[in-house]
Structures are given as structure tokens and as C-alpha cells.
Short mmCIF file of C-alpha atoms in Angstrom, two decimals:
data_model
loop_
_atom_site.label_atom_id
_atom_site.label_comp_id
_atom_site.label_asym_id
_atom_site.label_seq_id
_atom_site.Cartn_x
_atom_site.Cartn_y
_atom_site.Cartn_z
CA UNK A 1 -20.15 42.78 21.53
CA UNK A 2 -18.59 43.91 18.38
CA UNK A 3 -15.28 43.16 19.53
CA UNK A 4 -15.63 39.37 20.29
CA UNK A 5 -17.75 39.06 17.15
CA UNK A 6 -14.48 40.16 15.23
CA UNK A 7 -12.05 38.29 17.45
CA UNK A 8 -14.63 35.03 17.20
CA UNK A 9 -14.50 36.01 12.86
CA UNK A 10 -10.82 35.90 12.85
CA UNK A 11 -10.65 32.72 14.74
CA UNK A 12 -12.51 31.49 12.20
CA UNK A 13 -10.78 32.68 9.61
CA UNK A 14 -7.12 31.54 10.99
CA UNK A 15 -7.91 27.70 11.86
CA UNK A 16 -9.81 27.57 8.22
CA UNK A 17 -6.57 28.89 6.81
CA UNK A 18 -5.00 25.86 8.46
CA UNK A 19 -7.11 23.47 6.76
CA UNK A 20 -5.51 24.03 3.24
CA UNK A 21 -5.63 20.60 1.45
CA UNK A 22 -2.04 19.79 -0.45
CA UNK A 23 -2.15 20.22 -4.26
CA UNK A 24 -1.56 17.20 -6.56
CA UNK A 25 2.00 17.30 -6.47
CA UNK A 26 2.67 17.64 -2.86
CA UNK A 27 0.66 14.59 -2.56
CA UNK A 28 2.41 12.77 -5.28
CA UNK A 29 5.99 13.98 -3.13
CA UNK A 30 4.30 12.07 -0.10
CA UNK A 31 3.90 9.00 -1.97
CA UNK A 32 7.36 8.71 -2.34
CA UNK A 33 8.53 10.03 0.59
CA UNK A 34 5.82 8.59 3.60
CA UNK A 35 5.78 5.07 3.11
CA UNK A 36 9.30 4.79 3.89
CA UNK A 37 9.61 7.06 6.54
CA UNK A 38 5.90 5.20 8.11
CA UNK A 39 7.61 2.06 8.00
CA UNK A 40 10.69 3.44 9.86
CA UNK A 41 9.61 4.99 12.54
CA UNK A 42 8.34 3.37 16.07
CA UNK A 43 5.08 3.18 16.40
CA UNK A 44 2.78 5.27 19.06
CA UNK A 45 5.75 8.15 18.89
CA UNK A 46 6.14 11.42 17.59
CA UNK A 47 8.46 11.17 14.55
CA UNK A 48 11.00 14.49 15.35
CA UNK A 49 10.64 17.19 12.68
CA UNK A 50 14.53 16.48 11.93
CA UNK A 51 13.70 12.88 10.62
CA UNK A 52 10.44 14.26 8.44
CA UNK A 53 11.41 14.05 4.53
CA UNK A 54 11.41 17.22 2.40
CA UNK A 55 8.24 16.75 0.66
CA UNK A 56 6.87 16.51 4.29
CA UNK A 57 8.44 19.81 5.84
CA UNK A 58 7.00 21.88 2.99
CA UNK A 59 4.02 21.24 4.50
CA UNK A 60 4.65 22.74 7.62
CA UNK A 61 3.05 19.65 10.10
CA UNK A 62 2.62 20.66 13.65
CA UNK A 63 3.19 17.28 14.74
CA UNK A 64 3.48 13.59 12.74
CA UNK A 65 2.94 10.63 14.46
CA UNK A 66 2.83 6.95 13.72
CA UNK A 67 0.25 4.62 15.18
CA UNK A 68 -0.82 1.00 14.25
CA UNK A 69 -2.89 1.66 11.90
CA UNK A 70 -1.27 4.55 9.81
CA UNK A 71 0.85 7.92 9.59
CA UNK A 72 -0.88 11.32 11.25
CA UNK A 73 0.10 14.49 9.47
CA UNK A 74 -0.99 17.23 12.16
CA UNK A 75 -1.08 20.52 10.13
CA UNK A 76 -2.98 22.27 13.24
CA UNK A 77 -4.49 21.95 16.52
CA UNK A 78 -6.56 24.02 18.63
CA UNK A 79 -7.50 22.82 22.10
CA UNK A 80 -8.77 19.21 21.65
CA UNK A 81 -9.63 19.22 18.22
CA UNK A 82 -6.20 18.29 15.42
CA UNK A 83 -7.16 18.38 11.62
CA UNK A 84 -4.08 17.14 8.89
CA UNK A 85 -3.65 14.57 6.64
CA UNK A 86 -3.89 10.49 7.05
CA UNK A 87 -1.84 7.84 5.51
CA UNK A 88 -3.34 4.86 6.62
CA UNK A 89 -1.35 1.41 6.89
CA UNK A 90 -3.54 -0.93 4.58
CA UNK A 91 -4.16 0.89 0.64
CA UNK A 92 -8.22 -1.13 1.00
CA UNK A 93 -8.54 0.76 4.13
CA UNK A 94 -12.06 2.19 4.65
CA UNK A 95 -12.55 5.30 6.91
CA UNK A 96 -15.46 4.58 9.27
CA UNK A 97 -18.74 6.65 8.61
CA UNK A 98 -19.89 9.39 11.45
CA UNK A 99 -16.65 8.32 13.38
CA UNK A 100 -14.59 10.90 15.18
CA UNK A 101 -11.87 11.24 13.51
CA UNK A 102 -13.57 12.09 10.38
CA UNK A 103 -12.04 11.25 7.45
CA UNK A 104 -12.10 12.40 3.67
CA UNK A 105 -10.50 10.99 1.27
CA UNK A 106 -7.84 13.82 -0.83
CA UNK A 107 -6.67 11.39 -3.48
CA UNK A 108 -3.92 9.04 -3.91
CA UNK A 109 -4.97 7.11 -0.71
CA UNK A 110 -4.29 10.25 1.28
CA UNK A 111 -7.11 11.39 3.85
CA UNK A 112 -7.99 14.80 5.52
CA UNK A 113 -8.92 14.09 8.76
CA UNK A 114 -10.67 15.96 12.02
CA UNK A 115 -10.70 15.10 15.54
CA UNK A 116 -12.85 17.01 17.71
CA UNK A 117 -12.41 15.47 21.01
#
């Protein structure tokens, strides 16, 4: 019992570890460095890690993708559930309340998001 109480503890420690939210700065790198590369790459693909910008490698993503309606930054993953960082498409977008993905806003029209499956 002990055992998988400390093995459930640090599971819970390492994916909250993954959930760091970038500082000022690296967000302010992003802004110059996402737009161009969102508008580049095909969307509903993986964008390979050698085509990700510096300002994006720093943050050690797990995956970024592009879809119609913005840029995912996958900074980890567990099973079904992915949490990183959103650029959407349109600056007036809006993220949709109780929706799955969950968004919250970081700054600088940047989102965290969560997907739980």
C-alpha cells in the first residue's frame, strides 16, 4: 500500500513538473518566432522538431502541431491526456468555457491548454 501511494505521489509530482508555464520572455521569443513558422507549416501535420525555431526548442515541446484553427505546443503527454501551450489563429479568439481542451490564457495571446480525452 505504501509503495503505490509513493509511486502514485511521484506521478504526481513528475507530470506537474511538466506543466511549467514559460516566463515573460520566452513568451515574448514566441511572438516573434510562431507566427511565422504557424503560417508555414501544413496544416493537420506534425511540424518536425528540425523546422521548430530556437525560442521554441528551449522549451523542450514533445510534439507541435498545426491545425485550422491555431499552433499546439505539446510540452507533455501521458496516455490520452496532452497539456502545452496554444497559439490560436485569430488574436479575438475566445477559448470556449467547460470545453475539453481547457484553455487559460498565459499572456500575450498565448494559452495553456489540457486535453483529457
Amino acid at each position: 500500500m505504501i509503495q503505490r501511494l509513493a509511486l502514485a505521489l511521484l506521478l504526481a509530482i513528475s507530470l506537474a513538473a511538466c506543466q511549467r508555464t514559460p516566463s515573460p520572455a520566452e513568451l515574448e521569443d514566441l511572438i516573434i518566432e510562431v507566427p511565422e513558422l504557424r503560417q508555414a507549416a501544413p496544416v493537420g501535420r506534425d511540424i518536425p522538431a528540425a523546422q521548430w525555431p530556437d525560442a521554441l526548442q528551449r522549451l523542450n515541446p514533445k510534439r507541435v502541431y498545426n491545425t485550422a484553427d491555431g499552433l499546439y505546443i505539446a510540452t507533455s503527454s501521458f496516455f490520452v491526456t496532452e497539456q502545452g501551450i496554444y497559439v490560436p489563429r485569430d488574436a479575438q479568439w475566445v477559448p470556449p468555457a467547460g470545453s475539453d481542451p481547457a484553455y487559460t490564457p498565459i499572456g500575450l495571446g498565448f494559452y495553456s491548454y489540457r486535453i483529457e480525452g
